[in-house]
CSV table of C-alpha atoms and ligand atoms in Angstrom, one decimal:
chain,number,residue,atom,x,y,z
A,1,UNK,CA,128.1,100.9,107.4
A,2,UNK,CA,128.9,97.9,105.2
A,3,UNK,CA,128.6,98.5,101.5
A,4,UNK,CA,128.4,102.2,101.8
A,5,UNK,CA,130.4,102.6,98.6
A,6,UNK,CA,129.7,99.4,96.6
A,7,UNK,CA,126.6,98.1,94.8
A,8,UNK,CA,123.6,98.0,97.1
A,9,UNK,CA,119.8,97.4,97.2
A,10,UNK,CA,117.7,99.3,99.6
A,11,UNK,CA,114.2,98.2,100.5
A,12,UNK,CA,112.5,101.3,101.9
A,13,UNK,CA,109.5,101.2,104.2
A,14,UNK,CA,107.2,103.7,106.0
A,15,UNK,CA,105.7,101.4,108.6
A,16,UNK,CA,104.8,98.2,106.7
A,17,UNK,CA,104.4,100.1,103.4
A,18,UNK,CA,107.0,99.6,100.8
A,19,UNK,CA,108.3,102.4,98.5
A,20,UNK,CA,107.0,101.4,95.0
A,21,UNK,CA,109.2,102.2,92.1
A,22,UNK,CA,108.9,100.4,88.8
A,23,UNK,CA,110.9,99.9,85.6
A,24,UNK,CA,109.6,100.4,82.1
A,25,UNK,CA,108.2,96.9,82.1
A,26,UNK,CA,106.2,97.5,85.3
A,27,UNK,CA,108.6,95.4,87.4
A,28,UNK,CA,109.2,96.6,90.9
A,29,UNK,CA,112.7,97.9,91.6
A,30,UNK,CA,114.6,98.4,94.9
A,31,UNK,CA,116.6,101.6,95.3
A,32,UNK,CA,120.3,101.2,94.5
A,33,UNK,CA,123.7,102.9,95.2
A,34,UNK,CA,122.6,105.6,92.8
A,35,UNK,CA,120.0,106.6,95.3
A,36,UNK,CA,122.2,106.9,98.4
A,37,UNK,CA,121.7,110.6,98.8
A,38,UNK,CA,117.9,110.1,98.9
A,39,UNK,CA,118.3,107.2,101.4
A,40,UNK,CA,120.5,109.3,103.7
A,41,UNK,CA,117.9,112.1,103.6
A,42,UNK,CA,114.8,110.1,104.3
A,43,UNK,CA,116.0,107.2,106.4
A,44,UNK,CA,115.4,107.1,110.2
A,45,UNK,CA,117.1,103.7,110.5
A,46,UNK,CA,118.9,101.2,108.3
A,47,UNK,CA,119.1,97.5,109.0
A,48,UNK,CA,121.9,95.6,107.2
A,49,UNK,CA,120.4,92.3,105.9
A,50,UNK,CA,123.6,90.8,104.4
A,51,UNK,CA,125.1,90.5,100.9
A,52,UNK,CA,123.9,88.9,97.8
A,53,UNK,CA,127.0,88.3,95.7
A,54,UNK,CA,128.8,91.7,95.7
A,55,UNK,CA,125.6,93.6,96.6
A,56,UNK,CA,124.8,94.7,100.1
A,57,UNK,CA,121.1,94.7,101.0
A,58,UNK,CA,119.4,97.0,103.5
A,59,UNK,CA,116.0,97.4,105.1
A,60,UNK,CA,115.4,101.1,105.4
A,61,UNK,CA,112.9,102.8,107.7
A,62,UNK,CA,111.6,106.2,106.8
A,63,UNK,CA,109.1,108.3,108.9
A,64,UNK,CA,107.3,109.6,105.8
A,65,UNK,CA,107.8,109.8,102.1
A,66,UNK,CA,105.6,112.6,100.8
A,67,UNK,CA,104.7,112.3,97.1
A,68,UNK,CA,105.9,108.7,96.8
A,69,UNK,CA,103.8,105.7,96.0
A,70,UNK,CA,103.6,103.2,98.9
A,71,UNK,CA,102.0,99.8,99.2
A,72,UNK,CA,101.9,96.7,101.3
A,73,UNK,CA,103.9,93.7,100.0
A,74,UNK,CA,100.9,92.3,98.2
A,75,UNK,CA,101.4,95.2,95.9
A,76,UNK,CA,104.4,93.2,94.5
A,77,UNK,CA,102.3,90.4,93.2
A,78,UNK,CA,102.7,90.3,89.5
A,79,UNK,CA,105.4,92.9,89.7
A,80,UNK,CA,108.3,91.1,91.3
A,81,UNK,CA,110.0,87.7,90.9
A,82,UNK,CA,110.6,85.3,93.8
A,83,UNK,CA,114.0,86.8,94.8
A,84,UNK,CA,112.7,90.4,95.1
A,85,UNK,CA,109.6,89.2,96.9
A,86,UNK,CA,111.6,87.2,99.4
A,87,UNK,CA,114.1,90.0,100.0
A,88,UNK,CA,111.4,92.6,100.5
A,89,UNK,CA,109.6,90.1,102.8
A,90,UNK,CA,112.8,89.7,104.8
A,91,UNK,CA,113.2,93.5,105.0
A,92,UNK,CA,109.7,94.1,106.3
A,93,UNK,CA,110.0,91.4,108.9
A,94,UNK,CA,113.3,92.7,110.2
A,95,UNK,CA,111.9,96.2,110.5
A,96,UNK,CA,108.7,95.0,112.2
A,97,UNK,CA,110.6,92.8,114.6
A,98,UNK,CA,113.0,95.6,115.6
A,99,UNK,CA,110.1,98.0,116.1
A,100,UNK,CA,108.3,95.5,118.3
A,101,UNK,CA,111.3,94.7,120.5
A,102,UNK,CA,112.4,98.0,121.9
A,103,UNK,CA,111.5,96.7,125.4
A,104,UNK,CA,112.1,93.4,127.1
A,105,UNK,CA,109.0,91.0,127.0
A,106,UNK,CA,110.0,89.6,130.4
A,107,UNK,CA,110.8,92.5,132.7
A,108,UNK,CA,110.0,95.6,130.6
A,109,UNK,CA,113.6,96.9,130.6
A,110,UNK,CA,115.1,98.7,127.6
A,111,UNK,CA,116.5,96.5,124.9
A,112,UNK,CA,119.7,97.1,122.9
A,113,UNK,CA,120.9,95.5,119.7
A,114,UNK,CA,123.3,92.5,120.0
A,115,UNK,CA,126.6,93.5,118.4
A,116,UNK,CA,126.8,90.4,116.1
A,117,UNK,CA,123.6,88.4,116.0
A,118,UNK,CA,120.2,89.6,114.9
A,119,UNK,CA,118.9,89.8,118.5
A,120,UNK,CA,117.8,92.3,121.0
A,121,UNK,CA,119.2,92.1,124.5
A,122,UNK,CA,117.6,93.4,127.7
A,123,UNK,CA,119.8,96.0,129.6
A,124,UNK,CA,118.3,94.8,132.9
A,125,UNK,CA,117.8,91.0,132.8
A,126,UNK,CA,120.0,90.1,129.8
A,127,UNK,CA,117.4,88.0,128.0
A,128,UNK,CA,117.9,87.7,124.2
A,129,UNK,CA,115.0,88.2,121.8
A,130,UNK,CA,115.3,86.8,118.3
A,131,UNK,CA,113.0,87.3,115.4
A,132,UNK,CA,110.1,84.9,115.7
A,133,UNK,CA,108.7,82.8,112.8
A,134,UNK,CA,105.4,81.1,112.8
A,135,UNK,CA,105.6,77.7,111.0
A,136,UNK,CA,102.5,76.8,109.1
A,137,UNK,CA,101.6,74.0,106.7
A,138,UNK,CA,100.1,74.4,103.3
A,139,UNK,CA,98.8,71.4,101.5
A,140,UNK,CA,97.4,70.3,98.2
A,141,UNK,CA,95.0,67.4,98.7
A,142,UNK,CA,94.7,65.1,95.7
A,143,UNK,CA,92.6,62.1,94.6
A,144,UNK,CA,93.7,60.7,91.3
A,145,UNK,CA,93.1,63.4,88.7
A,146,UNK,CA,91.2,65.7,91.0
A,147,UNK,CA,92.5,68.2,93.6
A,148,UNK,CA,90.6,69.7,96.6
A,149,UNK,CA,90.8,73.5,96.6
A,150,UNK,CA,89.1,76.0,98.9
A,151,UNK,CA,88.4,79.7,99.1
A,152,UNK,CA,88.1,81.8,102.3
A,153,UNK,CA,85.9,84.8,102.7
A,154,UNK,CA,88.8,87.3,101.9
A,155,UNK,CA,89.7,85.8,98.5
A,156,UNK,CA,89.1,87.7,95.3
A,157,UNK,CA,86.0,86.5,93.5
A,158,UNK,CA,86.4,83.1,91.9
A,159,UNK,CA,89.8,82.4,93.4
A,160,UNK,CA,90.5,79.0,95.0
A,161,UNK,CA,93.7,77.8,96.7
A,162,UNK,CA,95.3,75.1,98.8
A,163,UNK,CA,94.6,74.7,102.5
A,164,UNK,CA,96.9,76.2,105.2
A,165,UNK,CA,97.2,76.5,108.9
A,166,UNK,CA,99.5,77.3,111.8
A,167,UNK,CA,101.5,74.8,113.7
A,168,UNK,CA,100.3,74.8,117.4
A,169,UNK,CA,102.7,74.3,120.4
A,170,UNK,CA,103.5,70.7,120.9
A,171,UNK,CA,102.4,69.5,117.4
A,172,UNK,CA,104.5,67.9,114.7
A,173,UNK,CA,104.1,69.4,111.3
A,174,UNK,CA,102.4,66.2,110.1
A,175,UNK,CA,99.9,66.4,113.0
A,176,UNK,CA,99.1,70.0,112.1
A,177,UNK,CA,98.5,69.0,108.5
A,178,UNK,CA,96.0,66.2,109.3
A,179,UNK,CA,94.3,68.3,112.0
A,180,UNK,CA,93.9,71.4,109.8
A,181,UNK,CA,92.5,69.5,106.8
A,182,UNK,CA,90.0,67.7,109.1
A,183,UNK,CA,89.0,71.0,110.8
A,184,UNK,CA,88.7,73.1,107.6
A,185,UNK,CA,87.1,70.7,105.1
A,186,UNK,CA,86.2,67.6,107.1
A,187,UNK,CA,88.2,65.0,105.2
A,188,UNK,CA,91.0,62.6,106.2
A,189,UNK,CA,94.3,62.6,104.4
A,190,UNK,CA,97.4,60.3,104.4
A,191,UNK,CA,100.6,59.7,102.5
A,192,UNK,CA,102.1,63.2,103.0
A,193,UNK,CA,104.9,64.3,100.7
A,194,UNK,CA,107.0,67.4,101.6
A,195,UNK,CA,107.8,69.5,98.6
A,196,UNK,CA,109.4,72.7,99.8
A,197,UNK,CA,108.9,75.8,101.8
A,198,UNK,CA,108.4,79.6,101.5
A,199,UNK,CA,108.8,82.5,103.8
A,200,UNK,CA,105.5,84.3,103.8
A,201,UNK,CA,105.7,87.7,105.4
A,202,UNK,CA,102.0,88.2,106.3
A,203,UNK,CA,103.3,88.8,109.0
A,204,UNK,CA,106.0,86.2,109.7
A,205,UNK,CA,105.0,82.7,108.5
A,206,UNK,CA,107.2,80.0,107.3
A,207,UNK,CA,105.1,77.9,105.0
A,208,UNK,CA,105.9,74.2,104.7
A,209,UNK,CA,104.4,72.8,101.5
A,210,UNK,CA,103.0,69.3,101.1
A,211,UNK,CA,101.0,67.1,98.9
A,212,UNK,CA,98.6,64.7,100.7
A,213,UNK,CA,96.4,62.0,99.4
A,214,UNK,CA,92.7,61.9,100.1
A,215,UNK,CA,91.8,58.9,102.4
A,216,UNK,CA,88.2,59.2,103.5
A,217,UNK,CA,85.3,61.5,104.4
A,218,UNK,CA,83.0,64.0,102.7
A,219,UNK,CA,83.7,67.7,102.5
A,220,UNK,CA,82.2,69.6,105.5
A,221,UNK,CA,83.2,73.2,105.6
A,222,UNK,CA,84.4,75.1,108.7
A,223,UNK,CA,82.1,78.0,107.8
A,224,UNK,CA,83.7,80.8,109.8
A,225,UNK,CA,86.9,80.4,107.8
A,226,UNK,CA,86.1,78.6,104.5
A,227,UNK,CA,83.5,80.0,102.1
A,228,UNK,CA,83.7,77.0,99.7
A,229,UNK,CA,85.7,73.9,99.0
A,230,UNK,CA,85.3,71.4,96.3
A,231,UNK,CA,87.1,68.8,94.1
A,232,UNK,CA,88.3,70.2,90.8
A,233,UNK,CA,89.4,68.0,87.8
A,234,UNK,CA,93.0,68.9,87.0
A,235,UNK,CA,92.1,69.9,83.5
A,236,UNK,CA,89.4,72.3,84.7
A,237,UNK,CA,90.8,74.4,87.5
A,238,UNK,CA,89.3,77.7,88.8
A,239,UNK,CA,91.3,80.9,89.2
A,240,UNK,CA,94.4,80.0,91.4
A,241,UNK,CA,97.1,82.1,93.0
A,242,UNK,CA,100.0,83.6,90.9
A,243,UNK,CA,103.4,81.9,90.8
A,244,UNK,CA,104.9,84.0,93.6
A,245,UNK,CA,103.0,81.9,96.0
A,246,UNK,CA,103.9,78.4,97.2
A,247,UNK,CA,100.2,77.4,96.8
A,248,UNK,CA,100.7,77.7,93.0
A,249,UNK,CA,103.9,75.7,93.1
A,250,UNK,CA,102.2,72.9,94.9
A,251,UNK,CA,99.4,72.9,92.3
A,252,UNK,CA,101.8,73.1,89.3
A,253,UNK,CA,103.9,70.3,90.8
A,254,UNK,CA,100.9,68.0,91.0
A,255,UNK,CA,99.8,68.8,87.4
A,256,UNK,CA,103.3,68.1,86.2
A,257,UNK,CA,103.3,64.8,88.1
A,258,UNK,CA,100.1,63.7,86.5
A,259,UNK,CA,101.4,64.7,83.0
A,260,UNK,CA,104.6,62.8,83.4
A,261,UNK,CA,102.9,59.8,84.8
A,262,UNK,CA,105.0,59.6,88.0
B,1,ZN,ZN1,114.5,92.1,130.8
């Protein structure tokens, strides 16, 4: 396999649970070339993800890892930088996609791996299946020196964040944004500004991040989804997500914009 002698990072999973190893500072660490013997012993399948500089990166599936600490990717929050989070997110999505595409979705025939692309090909009808991503919007709504933040029922106590929602078939991203905001909190927004994107592996989202200016309407909650939403002054924000999440970058970018007067 590529990189079987050079420097390597291995992201090892049992199901969707990542092998958790930490350095002395509590930062999560992938396994490396020093752990190859362990990898060869425990892995049931390796997926080559590509190289980062000289280093080859692999997603490794193991059937079980008795005695090892395992956790979902949320276990990386606060223990990994953006690079490690994105690589681990790529690894779990590749593994999950591979596991879910052993058979053709059209005719039920057996799939095999494409020899060059990341694709599965049906032995019988020849259809190709590629990893699917789900585009979604995430948006910070602002009104002068206030921002609209919301919490859903699953959030930790006191935590508020930006609004998000999946793009539906046939919609533009801009249409999704206006619709989701209207559905979730009842207000109208305009003047959308795209700021950047983030892969969000829960399970396979691609988050497209925006700022949007408040236009009209009062807050009306979509109560099945949203537990609370309100305007917060920028100098008195509630608990917000940590900086591994694009929601935090969107909030920080707006605060920076206000401070710099642009
Ligand atoms: Zn088929």
